[in-house]
Short mmCIF file of C-alpha atoms in Angstrom, two decimals:
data_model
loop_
_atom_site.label_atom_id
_atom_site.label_comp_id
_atom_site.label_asym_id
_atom_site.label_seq_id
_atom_site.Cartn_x
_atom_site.Cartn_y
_atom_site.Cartn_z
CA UNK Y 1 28.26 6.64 -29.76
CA UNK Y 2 29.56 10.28 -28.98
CA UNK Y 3 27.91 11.35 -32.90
CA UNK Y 4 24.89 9.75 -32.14
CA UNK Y 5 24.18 11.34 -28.51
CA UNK Y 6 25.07 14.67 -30.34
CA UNK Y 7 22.50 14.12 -32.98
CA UNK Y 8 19.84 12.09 -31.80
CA UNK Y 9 17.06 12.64 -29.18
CA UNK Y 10 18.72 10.40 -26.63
CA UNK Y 11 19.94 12.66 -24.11
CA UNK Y 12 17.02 14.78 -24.00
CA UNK Y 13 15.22 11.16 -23.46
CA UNK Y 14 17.12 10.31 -20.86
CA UNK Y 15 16.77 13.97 -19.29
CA UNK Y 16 12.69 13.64 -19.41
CA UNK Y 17 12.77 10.36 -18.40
CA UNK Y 18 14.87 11.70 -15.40
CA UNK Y 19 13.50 15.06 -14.33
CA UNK Y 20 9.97 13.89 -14.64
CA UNK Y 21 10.44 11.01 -12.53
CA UNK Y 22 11.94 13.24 -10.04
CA UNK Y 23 9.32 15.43 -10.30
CA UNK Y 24 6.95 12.90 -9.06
CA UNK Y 25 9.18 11.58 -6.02
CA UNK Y 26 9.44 14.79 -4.71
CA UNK Y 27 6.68 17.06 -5.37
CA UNK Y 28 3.59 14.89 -5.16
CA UNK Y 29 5.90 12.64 -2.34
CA UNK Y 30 2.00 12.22 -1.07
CA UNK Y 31 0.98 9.89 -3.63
CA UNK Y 32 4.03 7.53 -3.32
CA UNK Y 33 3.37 5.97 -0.03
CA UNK Y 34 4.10 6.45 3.38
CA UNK Y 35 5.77 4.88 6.47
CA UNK Y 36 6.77 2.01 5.63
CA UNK Y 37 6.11 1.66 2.03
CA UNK Y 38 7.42 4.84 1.16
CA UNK Y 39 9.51 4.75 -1.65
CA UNK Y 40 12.87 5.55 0.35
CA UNK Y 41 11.62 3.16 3.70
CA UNK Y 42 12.79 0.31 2.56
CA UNK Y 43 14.84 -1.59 -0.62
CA UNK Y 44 11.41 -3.24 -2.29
CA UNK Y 45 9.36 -1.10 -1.64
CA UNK Y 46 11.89 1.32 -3.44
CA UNK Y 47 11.94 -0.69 -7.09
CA UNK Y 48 8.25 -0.77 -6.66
CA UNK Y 49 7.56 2.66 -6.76
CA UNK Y 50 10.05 3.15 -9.45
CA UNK Y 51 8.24 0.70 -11.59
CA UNK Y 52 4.97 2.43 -10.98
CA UNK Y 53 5.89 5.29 -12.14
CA UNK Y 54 6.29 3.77 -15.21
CA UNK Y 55 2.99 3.68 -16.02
CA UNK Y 56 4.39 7.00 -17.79
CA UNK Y 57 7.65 6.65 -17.90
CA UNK Y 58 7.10 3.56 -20.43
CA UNK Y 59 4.86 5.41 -22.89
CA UNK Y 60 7.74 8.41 -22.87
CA UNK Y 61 10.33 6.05 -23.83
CA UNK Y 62 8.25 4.41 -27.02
CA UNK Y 63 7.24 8.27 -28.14
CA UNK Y 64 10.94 9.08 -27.42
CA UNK Y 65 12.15 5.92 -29.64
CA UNK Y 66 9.69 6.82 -31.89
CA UNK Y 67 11.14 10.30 -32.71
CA UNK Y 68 14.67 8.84 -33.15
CA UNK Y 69 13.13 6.35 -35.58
CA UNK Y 70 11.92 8.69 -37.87
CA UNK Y 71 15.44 11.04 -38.18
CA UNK Y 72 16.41 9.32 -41.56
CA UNK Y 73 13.25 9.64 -43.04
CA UNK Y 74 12.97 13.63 -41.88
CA UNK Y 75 16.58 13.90 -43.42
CA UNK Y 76 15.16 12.49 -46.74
CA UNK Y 77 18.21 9.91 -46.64
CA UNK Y 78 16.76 6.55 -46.34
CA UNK Y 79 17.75 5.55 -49.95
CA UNK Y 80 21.47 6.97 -49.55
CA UNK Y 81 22.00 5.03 -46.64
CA UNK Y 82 20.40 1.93 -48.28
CA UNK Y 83 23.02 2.11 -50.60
CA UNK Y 84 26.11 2.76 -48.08
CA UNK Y 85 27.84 -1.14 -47.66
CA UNK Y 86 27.43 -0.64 -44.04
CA UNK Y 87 25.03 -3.35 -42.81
CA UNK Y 88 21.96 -1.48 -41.85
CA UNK Y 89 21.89 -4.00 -38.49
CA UNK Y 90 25.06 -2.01 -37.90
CA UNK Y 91 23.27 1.32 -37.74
CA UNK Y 92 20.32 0.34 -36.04
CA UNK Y 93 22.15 -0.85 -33.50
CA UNK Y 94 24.13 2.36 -32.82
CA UNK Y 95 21.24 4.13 -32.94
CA UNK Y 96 19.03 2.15 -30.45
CA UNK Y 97 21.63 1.15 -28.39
CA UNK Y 98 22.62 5.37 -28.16
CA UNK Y 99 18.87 5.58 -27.04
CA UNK Y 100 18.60 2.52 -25.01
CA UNK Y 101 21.70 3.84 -23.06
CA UNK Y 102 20.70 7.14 -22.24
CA UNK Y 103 17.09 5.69 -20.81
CA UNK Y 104 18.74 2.59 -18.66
CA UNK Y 105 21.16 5.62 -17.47
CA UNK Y 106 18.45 7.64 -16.32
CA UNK Y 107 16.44 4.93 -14.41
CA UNK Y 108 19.89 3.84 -13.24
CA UNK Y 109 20.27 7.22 -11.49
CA UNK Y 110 16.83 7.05 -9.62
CA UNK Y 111 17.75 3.56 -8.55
CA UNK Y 112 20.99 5.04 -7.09
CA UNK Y 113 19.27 8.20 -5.55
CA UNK Y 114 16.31 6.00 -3.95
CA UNK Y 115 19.32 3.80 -2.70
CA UNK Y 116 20.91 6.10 -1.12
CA UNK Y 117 18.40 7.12 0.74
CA UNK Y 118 16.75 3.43 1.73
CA UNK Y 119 20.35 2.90 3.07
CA UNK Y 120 19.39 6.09 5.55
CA UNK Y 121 16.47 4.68 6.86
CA UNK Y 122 17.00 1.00 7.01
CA UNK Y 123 19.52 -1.79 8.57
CA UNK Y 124 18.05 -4.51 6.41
CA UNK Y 125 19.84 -5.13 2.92
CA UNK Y 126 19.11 -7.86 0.48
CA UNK Y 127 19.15 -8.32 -3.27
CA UNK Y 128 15.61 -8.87 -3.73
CA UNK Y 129 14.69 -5.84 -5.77
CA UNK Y 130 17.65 -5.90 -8.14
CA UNK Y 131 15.20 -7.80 -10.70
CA UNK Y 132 12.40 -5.67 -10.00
CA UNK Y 133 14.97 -2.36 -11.03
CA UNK Y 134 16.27 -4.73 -13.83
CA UNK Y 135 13.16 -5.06 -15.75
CA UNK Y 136 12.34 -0.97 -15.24
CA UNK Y 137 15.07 -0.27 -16.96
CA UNK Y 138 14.90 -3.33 -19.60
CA UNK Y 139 11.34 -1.96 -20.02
CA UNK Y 140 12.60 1.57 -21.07
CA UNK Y 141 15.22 -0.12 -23.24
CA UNK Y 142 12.48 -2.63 -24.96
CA UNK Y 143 9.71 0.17 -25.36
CA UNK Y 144 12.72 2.69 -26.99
CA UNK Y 145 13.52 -0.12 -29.43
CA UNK Y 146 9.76 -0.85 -30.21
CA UNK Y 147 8.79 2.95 -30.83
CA UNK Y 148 12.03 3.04 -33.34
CA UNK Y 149 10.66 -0.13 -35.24
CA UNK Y 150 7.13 1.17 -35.66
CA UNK Y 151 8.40 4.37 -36.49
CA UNK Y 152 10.70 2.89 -39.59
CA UNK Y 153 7.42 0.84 -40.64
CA UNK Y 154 5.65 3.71 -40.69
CA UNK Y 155 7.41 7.03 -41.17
CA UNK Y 156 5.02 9.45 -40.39
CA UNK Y 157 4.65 12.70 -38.21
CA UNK Y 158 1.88 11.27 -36.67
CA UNK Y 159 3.89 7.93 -35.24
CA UNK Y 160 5.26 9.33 -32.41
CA UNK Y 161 2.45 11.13 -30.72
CA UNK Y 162 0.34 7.93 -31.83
CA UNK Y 163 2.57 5.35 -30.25
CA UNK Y 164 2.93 7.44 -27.19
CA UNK Y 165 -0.59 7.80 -26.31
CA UNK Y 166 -1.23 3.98 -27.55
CA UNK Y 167 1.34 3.26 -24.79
CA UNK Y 168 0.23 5.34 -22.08
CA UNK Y 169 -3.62 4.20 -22.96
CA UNK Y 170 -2.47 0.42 -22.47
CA UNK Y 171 -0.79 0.86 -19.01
CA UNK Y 172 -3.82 3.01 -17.86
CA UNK Y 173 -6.23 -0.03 -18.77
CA UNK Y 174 -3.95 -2.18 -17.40
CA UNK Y 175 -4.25 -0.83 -13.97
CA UNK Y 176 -7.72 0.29 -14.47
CA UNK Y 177 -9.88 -2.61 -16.31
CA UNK Y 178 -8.04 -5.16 -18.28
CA UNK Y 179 -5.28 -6.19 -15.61
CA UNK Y 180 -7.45 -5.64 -12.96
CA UNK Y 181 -10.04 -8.94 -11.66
CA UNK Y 182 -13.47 -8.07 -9.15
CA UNK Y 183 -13.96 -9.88 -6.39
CA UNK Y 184 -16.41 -9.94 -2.95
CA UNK Y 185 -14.72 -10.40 0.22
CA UNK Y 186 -16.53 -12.70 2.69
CA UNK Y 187 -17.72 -9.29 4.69
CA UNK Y 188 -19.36 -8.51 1.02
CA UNK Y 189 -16.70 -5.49 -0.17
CA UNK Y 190 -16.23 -5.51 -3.96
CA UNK Y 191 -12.27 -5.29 -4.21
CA UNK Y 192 -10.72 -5.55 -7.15
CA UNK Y 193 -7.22 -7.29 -7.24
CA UNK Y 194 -4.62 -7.61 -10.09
CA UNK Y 195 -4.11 -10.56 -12.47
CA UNK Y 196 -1.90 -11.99 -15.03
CA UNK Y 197 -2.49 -9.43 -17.64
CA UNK Y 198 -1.63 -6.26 -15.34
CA UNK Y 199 2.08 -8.13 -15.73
CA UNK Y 200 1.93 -7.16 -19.28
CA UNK Y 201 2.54 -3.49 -18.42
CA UNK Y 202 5.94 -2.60 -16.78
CA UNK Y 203 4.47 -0.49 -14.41
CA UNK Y 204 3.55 -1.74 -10.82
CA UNK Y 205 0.26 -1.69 -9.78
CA UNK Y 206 0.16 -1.72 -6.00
CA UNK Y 207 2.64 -1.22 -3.02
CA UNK Y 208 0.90 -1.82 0.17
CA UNK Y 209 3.21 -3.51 2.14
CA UNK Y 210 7.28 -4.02 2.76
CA UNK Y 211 6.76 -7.60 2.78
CA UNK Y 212 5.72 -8.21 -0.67
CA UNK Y 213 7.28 -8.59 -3.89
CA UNK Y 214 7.13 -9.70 -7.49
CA UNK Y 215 7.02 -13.70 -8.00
CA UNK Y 216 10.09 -15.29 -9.94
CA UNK Y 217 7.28 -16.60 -12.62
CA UNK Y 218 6.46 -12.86 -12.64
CA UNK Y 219 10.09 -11.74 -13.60
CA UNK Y 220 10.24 -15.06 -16.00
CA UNK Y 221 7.43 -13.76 -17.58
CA UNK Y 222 7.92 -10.30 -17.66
CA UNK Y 223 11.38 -10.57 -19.59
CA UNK Y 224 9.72 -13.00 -22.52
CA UNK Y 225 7.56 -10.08 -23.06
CA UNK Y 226 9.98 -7.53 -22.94
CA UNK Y 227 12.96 -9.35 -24.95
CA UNK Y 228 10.09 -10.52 -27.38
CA UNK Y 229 9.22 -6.28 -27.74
CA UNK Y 230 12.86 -5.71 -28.29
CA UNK Y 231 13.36 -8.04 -30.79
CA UNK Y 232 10.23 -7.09 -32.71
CA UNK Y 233 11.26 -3.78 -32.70
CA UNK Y 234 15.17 -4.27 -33.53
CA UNK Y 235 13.68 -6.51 -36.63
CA UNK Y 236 11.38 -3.41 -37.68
CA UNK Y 237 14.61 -0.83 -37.41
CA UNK Y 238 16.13 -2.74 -39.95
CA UNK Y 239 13.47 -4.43 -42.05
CA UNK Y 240 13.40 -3.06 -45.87
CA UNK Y 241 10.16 -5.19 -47.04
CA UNK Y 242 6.55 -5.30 -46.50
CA UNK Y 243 6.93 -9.16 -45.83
CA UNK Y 244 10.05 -8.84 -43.65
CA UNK Y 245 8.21 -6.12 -41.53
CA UNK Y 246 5.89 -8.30 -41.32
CA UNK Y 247 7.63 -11.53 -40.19
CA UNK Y 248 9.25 -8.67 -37.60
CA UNK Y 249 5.66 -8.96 -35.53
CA UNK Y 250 6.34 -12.72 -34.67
CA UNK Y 251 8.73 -11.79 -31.79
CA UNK Y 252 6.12 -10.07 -29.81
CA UNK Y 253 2.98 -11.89 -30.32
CA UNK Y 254 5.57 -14.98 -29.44
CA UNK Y 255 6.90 -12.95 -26.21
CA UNK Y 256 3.16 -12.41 -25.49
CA UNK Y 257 2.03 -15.55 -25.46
CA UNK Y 258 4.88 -17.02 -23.44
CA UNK Y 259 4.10 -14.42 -21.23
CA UNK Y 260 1.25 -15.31 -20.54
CA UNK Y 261 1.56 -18.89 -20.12
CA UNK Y 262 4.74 -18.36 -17.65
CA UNK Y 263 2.62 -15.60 -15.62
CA UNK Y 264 0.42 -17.28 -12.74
CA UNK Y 265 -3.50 -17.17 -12.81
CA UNK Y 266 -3.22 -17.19 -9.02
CA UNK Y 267 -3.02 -13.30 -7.78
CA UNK Y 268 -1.66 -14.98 -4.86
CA UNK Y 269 1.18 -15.98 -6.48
CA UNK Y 270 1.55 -12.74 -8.68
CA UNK Y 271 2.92 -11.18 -5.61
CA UNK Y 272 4.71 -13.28 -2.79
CA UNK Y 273 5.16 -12.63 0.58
CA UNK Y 274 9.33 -12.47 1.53
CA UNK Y 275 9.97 -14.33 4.24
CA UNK Y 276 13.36 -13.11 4.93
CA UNK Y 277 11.91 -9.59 5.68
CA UNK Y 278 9.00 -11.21 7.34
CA UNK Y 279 11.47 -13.43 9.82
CA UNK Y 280 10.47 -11.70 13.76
CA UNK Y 281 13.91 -10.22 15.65
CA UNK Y 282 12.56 -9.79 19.25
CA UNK Y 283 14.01 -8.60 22.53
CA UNK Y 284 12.32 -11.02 24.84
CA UNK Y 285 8.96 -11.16 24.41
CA UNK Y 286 8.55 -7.70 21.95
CA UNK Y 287 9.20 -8.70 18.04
CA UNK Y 288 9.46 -6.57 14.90
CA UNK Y 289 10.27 -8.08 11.44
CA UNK Y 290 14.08 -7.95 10.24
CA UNK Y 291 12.68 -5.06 7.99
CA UNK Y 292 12.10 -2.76 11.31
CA UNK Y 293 14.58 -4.30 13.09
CA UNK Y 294 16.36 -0.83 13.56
CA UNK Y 295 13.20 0.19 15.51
CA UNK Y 296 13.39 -2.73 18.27
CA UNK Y 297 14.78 -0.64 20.38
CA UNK Y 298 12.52 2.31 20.75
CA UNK Y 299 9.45 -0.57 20.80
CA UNK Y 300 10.84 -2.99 23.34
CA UNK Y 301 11.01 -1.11 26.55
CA UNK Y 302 7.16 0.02 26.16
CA UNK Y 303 6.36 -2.97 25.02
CA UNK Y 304 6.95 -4.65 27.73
CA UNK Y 305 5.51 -2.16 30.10
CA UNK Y 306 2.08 -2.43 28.23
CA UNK Y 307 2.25 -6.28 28.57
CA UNK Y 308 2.69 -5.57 32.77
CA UNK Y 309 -0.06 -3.11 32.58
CA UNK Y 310 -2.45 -5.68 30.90
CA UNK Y 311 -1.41 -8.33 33.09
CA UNK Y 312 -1.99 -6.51 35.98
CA UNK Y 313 -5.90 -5.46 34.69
CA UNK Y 314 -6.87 -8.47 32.70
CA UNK Y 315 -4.93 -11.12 34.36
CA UNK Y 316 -4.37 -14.79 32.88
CA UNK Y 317 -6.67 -13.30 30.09
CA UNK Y 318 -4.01 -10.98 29.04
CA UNK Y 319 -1.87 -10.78 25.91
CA UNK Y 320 1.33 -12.11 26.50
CA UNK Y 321 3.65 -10.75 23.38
CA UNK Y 322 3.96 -8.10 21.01
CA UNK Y 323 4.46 -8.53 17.67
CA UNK Y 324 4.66 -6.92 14.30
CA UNK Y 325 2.34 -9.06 12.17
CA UNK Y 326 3.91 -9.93 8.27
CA UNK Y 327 0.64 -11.45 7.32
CA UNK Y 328 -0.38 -10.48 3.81
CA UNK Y 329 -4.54 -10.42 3.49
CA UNK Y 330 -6.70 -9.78 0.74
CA UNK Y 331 -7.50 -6.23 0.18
CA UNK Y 332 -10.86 -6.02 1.93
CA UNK Y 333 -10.67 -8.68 4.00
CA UNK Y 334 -11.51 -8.29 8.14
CA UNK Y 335 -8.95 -9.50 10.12
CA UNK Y 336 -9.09 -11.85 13.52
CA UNK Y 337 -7.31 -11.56 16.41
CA UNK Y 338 -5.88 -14.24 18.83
CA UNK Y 339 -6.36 -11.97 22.16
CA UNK Y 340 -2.62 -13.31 23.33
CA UNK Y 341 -0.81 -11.02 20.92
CA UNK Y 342 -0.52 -6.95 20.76
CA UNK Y 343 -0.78 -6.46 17.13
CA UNK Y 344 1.69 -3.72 16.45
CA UNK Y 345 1.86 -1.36 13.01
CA UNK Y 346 3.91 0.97 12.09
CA UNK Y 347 1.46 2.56 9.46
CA UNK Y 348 -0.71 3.22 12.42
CA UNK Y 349 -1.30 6.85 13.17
CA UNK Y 350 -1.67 5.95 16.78
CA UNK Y 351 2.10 4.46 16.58
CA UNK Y 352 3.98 5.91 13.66
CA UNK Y 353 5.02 8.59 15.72
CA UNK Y 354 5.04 7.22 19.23
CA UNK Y 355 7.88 6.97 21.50
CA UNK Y 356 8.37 6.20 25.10
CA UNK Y 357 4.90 6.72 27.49
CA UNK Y 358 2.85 7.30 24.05
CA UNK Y 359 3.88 4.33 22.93
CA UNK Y 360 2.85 2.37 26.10
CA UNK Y 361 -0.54 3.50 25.94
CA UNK Y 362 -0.61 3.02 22.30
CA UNK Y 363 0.37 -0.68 22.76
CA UNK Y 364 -2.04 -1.08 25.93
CA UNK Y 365 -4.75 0.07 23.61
CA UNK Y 366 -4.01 -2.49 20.55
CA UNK Y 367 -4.42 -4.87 23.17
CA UNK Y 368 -7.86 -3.89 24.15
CA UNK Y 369 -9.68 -2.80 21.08
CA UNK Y 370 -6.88 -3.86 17.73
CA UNK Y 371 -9.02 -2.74 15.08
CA UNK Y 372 -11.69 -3.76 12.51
CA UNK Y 373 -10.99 -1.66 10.12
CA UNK Y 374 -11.01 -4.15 6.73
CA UNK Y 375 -7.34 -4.44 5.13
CA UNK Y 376 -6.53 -1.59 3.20
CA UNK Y 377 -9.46 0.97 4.35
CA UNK Y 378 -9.31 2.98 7.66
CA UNK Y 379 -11.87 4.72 9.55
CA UNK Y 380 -12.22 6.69 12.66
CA UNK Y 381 -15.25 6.51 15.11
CA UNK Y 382 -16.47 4.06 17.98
CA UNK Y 383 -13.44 1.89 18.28
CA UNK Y 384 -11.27 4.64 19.23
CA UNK Y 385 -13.30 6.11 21.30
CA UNK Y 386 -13.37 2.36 23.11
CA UNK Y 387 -9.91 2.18 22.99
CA UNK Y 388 -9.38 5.43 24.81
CA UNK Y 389 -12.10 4.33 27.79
CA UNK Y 390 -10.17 1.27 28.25
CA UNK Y 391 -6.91 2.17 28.28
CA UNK Y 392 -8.06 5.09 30.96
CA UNK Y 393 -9.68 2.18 32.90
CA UNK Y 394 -6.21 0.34 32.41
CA UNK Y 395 -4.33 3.23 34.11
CA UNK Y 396 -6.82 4.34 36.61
CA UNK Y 397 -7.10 7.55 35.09
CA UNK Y 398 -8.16 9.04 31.69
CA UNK Y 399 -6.04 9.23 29.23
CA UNK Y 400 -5.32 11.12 25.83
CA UNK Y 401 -4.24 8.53 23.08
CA UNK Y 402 -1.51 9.37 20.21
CA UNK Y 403 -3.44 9.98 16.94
CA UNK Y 404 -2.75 10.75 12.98
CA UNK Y 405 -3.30 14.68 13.82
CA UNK Y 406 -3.52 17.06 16.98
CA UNK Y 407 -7.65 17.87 15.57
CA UNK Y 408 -8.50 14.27 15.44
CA UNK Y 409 -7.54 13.93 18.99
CA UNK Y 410 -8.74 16.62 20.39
CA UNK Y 411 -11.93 14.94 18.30
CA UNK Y 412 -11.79 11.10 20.11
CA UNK Y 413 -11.01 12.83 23.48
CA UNK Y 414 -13.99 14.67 23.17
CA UNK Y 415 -16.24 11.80 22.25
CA UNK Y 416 -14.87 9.63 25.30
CA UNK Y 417 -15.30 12.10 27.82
CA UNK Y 418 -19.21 11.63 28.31
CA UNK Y 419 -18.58 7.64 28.51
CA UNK Y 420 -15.57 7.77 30.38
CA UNK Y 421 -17.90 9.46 33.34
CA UNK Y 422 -20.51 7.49 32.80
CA UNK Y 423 -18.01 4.31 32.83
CA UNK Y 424 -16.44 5.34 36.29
CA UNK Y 425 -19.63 5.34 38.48
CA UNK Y 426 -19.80 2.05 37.55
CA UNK Y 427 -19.54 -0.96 40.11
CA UNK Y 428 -16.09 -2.69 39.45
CA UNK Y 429 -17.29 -5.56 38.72
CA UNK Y 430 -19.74 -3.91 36.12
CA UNK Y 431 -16.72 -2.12 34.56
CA UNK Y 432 -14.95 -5.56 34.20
CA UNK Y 433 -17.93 -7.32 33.06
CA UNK Y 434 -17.99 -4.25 30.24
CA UNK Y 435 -14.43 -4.44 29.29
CA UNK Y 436 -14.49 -7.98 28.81
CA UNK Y 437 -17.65 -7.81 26.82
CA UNK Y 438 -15.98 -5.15 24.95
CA UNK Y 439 -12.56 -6.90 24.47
CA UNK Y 440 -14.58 -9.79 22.97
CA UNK Y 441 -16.56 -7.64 20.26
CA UNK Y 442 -13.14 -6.09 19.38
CA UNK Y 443 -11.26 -9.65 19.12
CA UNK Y 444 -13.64 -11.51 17.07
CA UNK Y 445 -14.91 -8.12 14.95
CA UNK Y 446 -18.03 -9.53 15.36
CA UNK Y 447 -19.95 -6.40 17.31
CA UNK Y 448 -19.54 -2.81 18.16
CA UNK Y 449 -17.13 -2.53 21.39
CA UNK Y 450 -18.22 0.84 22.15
CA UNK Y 451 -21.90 0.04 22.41
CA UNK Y 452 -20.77 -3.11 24.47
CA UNK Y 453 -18.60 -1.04 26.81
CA UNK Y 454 -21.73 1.27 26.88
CA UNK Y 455 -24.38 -1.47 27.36
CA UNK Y 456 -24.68 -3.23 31.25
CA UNK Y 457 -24.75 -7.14 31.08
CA UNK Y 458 -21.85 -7.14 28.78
CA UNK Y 459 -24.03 -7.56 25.93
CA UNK Y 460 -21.41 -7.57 22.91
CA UNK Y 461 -23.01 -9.51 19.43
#
């Protein structure tokens, strides 16, 4: 093993594989999440990441196996080692397993580093993305192998840079067309979500949430393909006919097909929801799921001053908990809200960074107006201008809500300021009627709730 990491291409695999990777965690940190599916937030969300980057990091491996496949054949000593007695399963397996080695090293080291890190910012542990990390670095490994068979089949200079963009043009469609079904939601979107074929590429498609992972059919499937690449390309590495080279492309087309069969049609059950991390921890009647458990705490106390505050203004119509909702809808999708339950978020910029009075308000505003904003899109406009009238009505005087950014408030605050005058030289009774028209637009998402907090009869639909 020390001869062939001194004269092969794996270290300087393993090093790309490596500094590239880290290259994309930390300088473009931007495009790997945020809050709480940020690659270091929590320990799923972590392997997810990792296996989306390898949407290159695959294709780099198979060009990378390539090269090493096609050392002999640059040495002009194919025949002289031919005619060596040393099985030649003997030295294809020092030389992929040299290879294979150095990669699973390398993704090894991210997993450790993104570990680390998770362990930092997070009191809940489990072993659910072990698999997911296992079949990264099995994907490396199988890729490696494959680009080592195909280049033995067919020793040319152009193998590697052939196999590499092959690879890297079948993740891309993976994500982008093939692995990827269209759909309307009821509201009319087009979404597009993933199916059984996106499985086919190691890399990860989407993280949008810390409560879902990979299904067990996924892993089961995912590994058929993967050991089926391997042994395709372990039966290339050492194949001397046309015919045996041949018979080599059974494994994969066999893995493949399994695959497939294993995988789920269902995109439902391509990625599950984890009930462990969805289970609520609550301090009376505040709850957070076990994954933000460590943030009870800071929630609680505010909490439970927003539910007095809405008691006190909306009465026996009031919400009566707060809670961190672990339901997983469709991308697209509009969601529906009960009216007894303060939605809380911790991707919301209005609560990300909140602590202590902020938060109150914050809360006392998800309670009015929670947001219609269809899953997985976000706007800015009439709700939050709503949400800031009513929340000022709420505390009897106006009020400046926590936002994503110091401009955007300044923005909202502006935009209220006009109907928050208006609002007050209203009749109580008028301003009561108008919240309550405007509470019902916002609950059902079935109307605008600032032109029903702006409109006199309550008129909300």
């Amino acid at each position: 093993m020390r001869i062939e990491l001194r004269r092969s291409v794996a270290p300087w695999a393993g090093g790309a594989v490596l500094t590239t990777a880290l290259g994309f965690l930390y300088l473009l940190k931007g495009t790997l999440g945020g809050g709480t599916t940020a690659w270091t937030a929590q320990w799923t969300t972590m392997a997810l990441w990792l296996r989306a980057l390898l949407f290159y990091l695959w294709p780099l491996a198979v060009g990378a196996g390539a090269l090493q496949g096609l050392r002999d054949h640059r040495s002009k000593m194919s025949e002289l080692l031919t005619s060596t007695p040393r099985p030649a399963r003997h030295r294809a397996a020092a030389l992929a397993g040299t290879t294979a080695a150095a990669l699973a090293s390398a993704f090894a080291l991210l997993v450790l580093l993104g570990g680390v890190q998770v362990l930092a910012h997070t009191s809940y542990t489990h072993l659910g993305w072990l698999p997911i990390s296992l079949i990264g670095a099995f994907s490396l490994v199988a890729g490696s192998v494959l680009g080592m068979g195909a280049a033995r089949a067919l020793p040319s200079v152009l193998t590697p840079p052939l196999v590499t963009v092959g690879a890297f043009a079948f993740t891309v469609l993976m994500q982008l067309s093939w692995g990827r079904t269209q759909r309307d939601t009821p509201a009319g979107i087009p979404v597009t979500e993933p199916n059984r074929l996106s499985l086919l590429s190691p890399a990860v498609q989407d993280v949008r949430d810390p409560f879902t992972t990979l299904s067990a059919a996924a892993h089961l499937g995912q590994t058929l393909w993967l050991l089926g690449m391997a042994v395709t390309g372990f039966a290339l590495l050492v194949a001397a006919r046309r015919r045996t080279r041949l018979l080599a492309v059974a494994p994969v087309v066999a893995g493949a097909a399994l695959a497939l069969l294993v995988l789920p049609t269902d995109p439902d059950r391509l990625f599950v929801v984890d009930r462990t991390a969805a289970e609520p921890v609550c301090d009376g009647p505040v709850c957070v799921t076990r994954t933000q458990q460590g943030r009870l705490a800071d929630v609680a106390g505010p909490g439970k001053k927003a539910l007095s505050l809405l008691h006190a203004a909306l009465g026996d119509r009031a919400p009566v908990s707060v809670r961190e909702s672990a339901a997983v809808l469709p991308e697209g999708s509009t969601p529906k809200w009960s009216g007894r339950t303060v939605p809380l978020d911790f991707d919301d910029a209005g609560i990300a960074g909140a602590k202590g009075e902020d938060m109150t308000r914050a809360l006392v505003g998800k309670g009015l107006v929670p947001g219609c904003s269809p899953v997985g899109w976000s706007s800015t406009g009439g709700e939050d201008v709503a949400r800031t009238v009513a929340v000022g009505w709420v505390l009897g005087d106006p009020v400046s809500l926590p936002q994503g950014s110091e401009k955007l408030r300044r923005y909202i605050d502006g935009e209220a300021r006009p109907v928050w005058q208006k609002f007050r030289t209203l009749p109580e009774a008028e301003q009561r009627a108008r919240i309550d028209a405007m509470r019902t637009a916002a609950l059902s998402c079935e109307g605008d709730a600032l032109e029903a907090l702006r409109k006199s009869g309550g008129a909300s639909r």
